[in-house]
Amino acid sequence: MVSKVIVPNRGEIAVRIARACREAGIASALAFSEADDTRYVRRFFDETVSLGSGDARATYLDVSRVIDAARSVGADALHPGYGFLSERAELAAACEDAGITFIGPKASSIAAMGSKAESRHLMQRLGVPVVPGYDGDDQALPTLTAEALRIGFPLLVKASAGGGGKGMKVVRSADELQAAIESAQREAMKAFGDDRLLLERYIEEPRHVEFQIFGDGRGNIVHLFERDCSIQRRHQKVVEESPAPRYSDDLRQRMAKAAIAAAQGVEYRSAGTVEFIVTPDNEFYFLEMNTRLQVEHPVTEQTLDVDLVRAQLAVAAGGELPWSQNDLRQRGHAIEVRIYAEDPDDRFLPQTGTIARYVEPSGPGVRVDAGVTERSEVGVKFDPMLAKLICSAPTRDAAIDRMDRALRDYIILGTKTNVAWLRRVVTHPAFRDGLVSTRFLTDHAESLERTISPLAPLVASALASAAPRANAATNADAAPGVPSVWDVLGGWKT
Ligand code: ADP
């Protein structure tokens, strides 16, 4: 039984979890850093508890502080969200020791999937295909070099403890190898305190397709179909959708079977994701398993009409899986984009500021999961993701049309955002045709750039003086390729 859930997290995912708690009649407590602007997020919680005023390391990432906070509010369960401590077996174990229900998998499943090398070993034992490569314990430079030459080029050097694309290097020839290994080791040590590497064949023009799985910890596991997350920038997802375009049912069923096998191998409990990389010839390989809720879980929720967080709460309280495999049917299409405070015109540098005006899009099939609102401060200490916009419709084409419209309606002033750029991505003819791969943003970089009409700056400055009165302004381009005044003004503040 769960009566009060503590959430040591921030932004939209904290809001998402609090909403589910309220619907389930469970009390919620937000554990927050005072360095973060939590004025919006805390509205959704029954109570709050400070983790101190430090940055992420000193607050959201400090296991003993988090456990103390849970005890101080009398929480009997903890939902870690994503990021921060969500994939640390140490937190799951500390919760168990403190008699707090960890809303997620068993510590042993997290540990088994925490290292990319170890999870590859497990997958090989289970008969799930992995990318050809080297995942051995011997990390001496001569061994890594010999293995790299055996695998051939191009090659991907990866941090075994990695995440978020850190410590990952593409090596195109033998003479780049040593420098790439050393720099990946340095980066991995700095980011994860662990410099073990693995080597994989670098697959050219792949797609990233992942399966949502869900287990009750007693061997019952279902899959909730796939998400295509191929639109990535620097190995980080930007646009996600479900179903994956242009794939046969047969391919998707084979991947679903492999995903279930992977989850069964660790007696998985709660929500998890099995990630695959798919070659242009439709061969698929296991990449890794994420033992937590993913940022992109809403596209699954929208196409299956499920609530993954409520299901996590139910299973954590000892309940059964709310669905059998046969209950789960994909309907229509859903697309998610991640809205960031960043400047697409200047190397996507994170932006800071106070959100001066904020109006979310709405209407049928439009869902916004936001962590900010008007007057929220966007600082430098935490991730600059502001919100996620999810659009669903009966067909992929209609979902794209809806996303185009919703992005046009989205108003965020006071800090630059990627809203107008995202609109160029989703309305790109290649995206419309479902021709997605992890190279999409690189291949189409030029056609995704903002085109400034010679008149735009003049129009912008004329409107700037009138803007305080302008209510119907939008963030998005007036027409694809033509910048709106807000796009041009960027960080201009009211
Ligand atoms: P992380 O845990 O850092 O996110 P992943 O192993 O999940 O790392 O990979 C992240 C992304 O990097 C993938 O979605 C894919 O775009 C790319 N990638 C990973 N492995 C390969 C590979 N062997 N070949 C080509 N691209 C890869």
Coordinates of C-alpha atoms and ligand atoms in Angstrom, one line a residue, residues 116 120 131-132 155-156 158-159 161-168 170 192 199-209 229-230 232 234-237 275-277 285 287-288 290 292 438-439, ligand 1:
K116 CA 26.3 -1.3 -21.0
R120 CA 25.3 -6.8 -23.4
V131 CA 25.9 -4.7 -32.0
P132 CA 29.0 -6.6 -33.1
L155 CA 33.8 2.3 -34.9
L156 CA 32.0 3.7 -31.9
K158 CA 31.4 4.2 -25.7
A159 CA 31.5 4.6 -22.0
A161 CA 28.6 3.4 -17.6
G162 CA 27.4 6.0 -20.1
G163 CA 24.3 7.9 -20.6
G164 CA 23.1 11.0 -22.5
G165 CA 25.6 10.4 -25.3
K166 CA 28.6 11.3 -23.0
G167 CA 31.9 9.6 -23.6
M168 CA 30.9 8.5 -27.1
V170 CA 33.0 7.9 -33.6
F192 CA 30.5 8.7 -14.3
L199 CA 33.6 -0.8 -28.7
E200 CA 30.9 -1.2 -31.2
R201 CA 30.6 -1.3 -35.0
Y202 CA 29.3 2.2 -35.9
I203 CA 26.1 1.7 -37.8
E204 CA 25.6 4.3 -40.6
E205 CA 22.3 5.9 -40.9
P206 CA 20.5 3.9 -38.3
R207 CA 17.2 4.4 -36.6
H208 CA 16.7 4.3 -32.8
V209 CA 13.6 2.3 -31.9
C229 CA 13.4 8.3 -31.4
S230 CA 15.7 8.7 -34.5
Q232 CA 18.6 13.2 -32.4
R234 CA 24.4 14.7 -30.6
H235 CA 22.9 11.4 -29.7
Q236 CA 20.1 13.1 -27.7
K237 CA 16.5 12.7 -28.6
E275 CA 16.4 0.4 -26.8
F276 CA 17.4 -1.0 -30.2
I277 CA 19.4 0.4 -33.1
Y285 CA 20.5 -4.8 -32.2
L287 CA 21.5 -1.0 -27.3
E288 CA 20.6 -0.7 -23.7
N290 CA 16.6 2.1 -19.3
R292 CA 12.9 4.0 -15.4
T438 CA 19.8 9.5 -36.5
R439 CA 21.6 11.5 -39.2
Ligands
ADP1 P1 23.4 6.8 -24.1 O1 23.2 5.8 -22.9 O2 24.6 7.7 -23.9 O3 22.2 7.5 -24.5 P2 23.1 4.8 -26.2 O4 23.9 3.5 -26.2 O5 21.7 4.6 -25.7 O6 23.9 5.9 -25.3 O7 23.1 5.5 -27.6 C1 22.6 6.8 -27.8 C2 22.5 7.0 -29.3 O8 23.8 6.9 -29.9 C3 21.6 6.0 -30.1 O9 20.3 6.4 -30.0 C4 22.2 6.2 -31.5 O10 21.8 7.3 -32.1 C5 23.7 6.3 -31.2 N1 24.4 5.0 -31.2 C6 24.6 4.2 -30.2 N2 25.3 3.1 -30.6 C7 25.5 3.2 -31.9 C8 26.1 2.4 -32.9 N3 26.7 1.2 -32.6 N4 26.2 2.9 -34.2 C9 25.6 4.0 -34.5 N5 25.0 4.9 -33.6 C10 24.9 4.5 -32.3

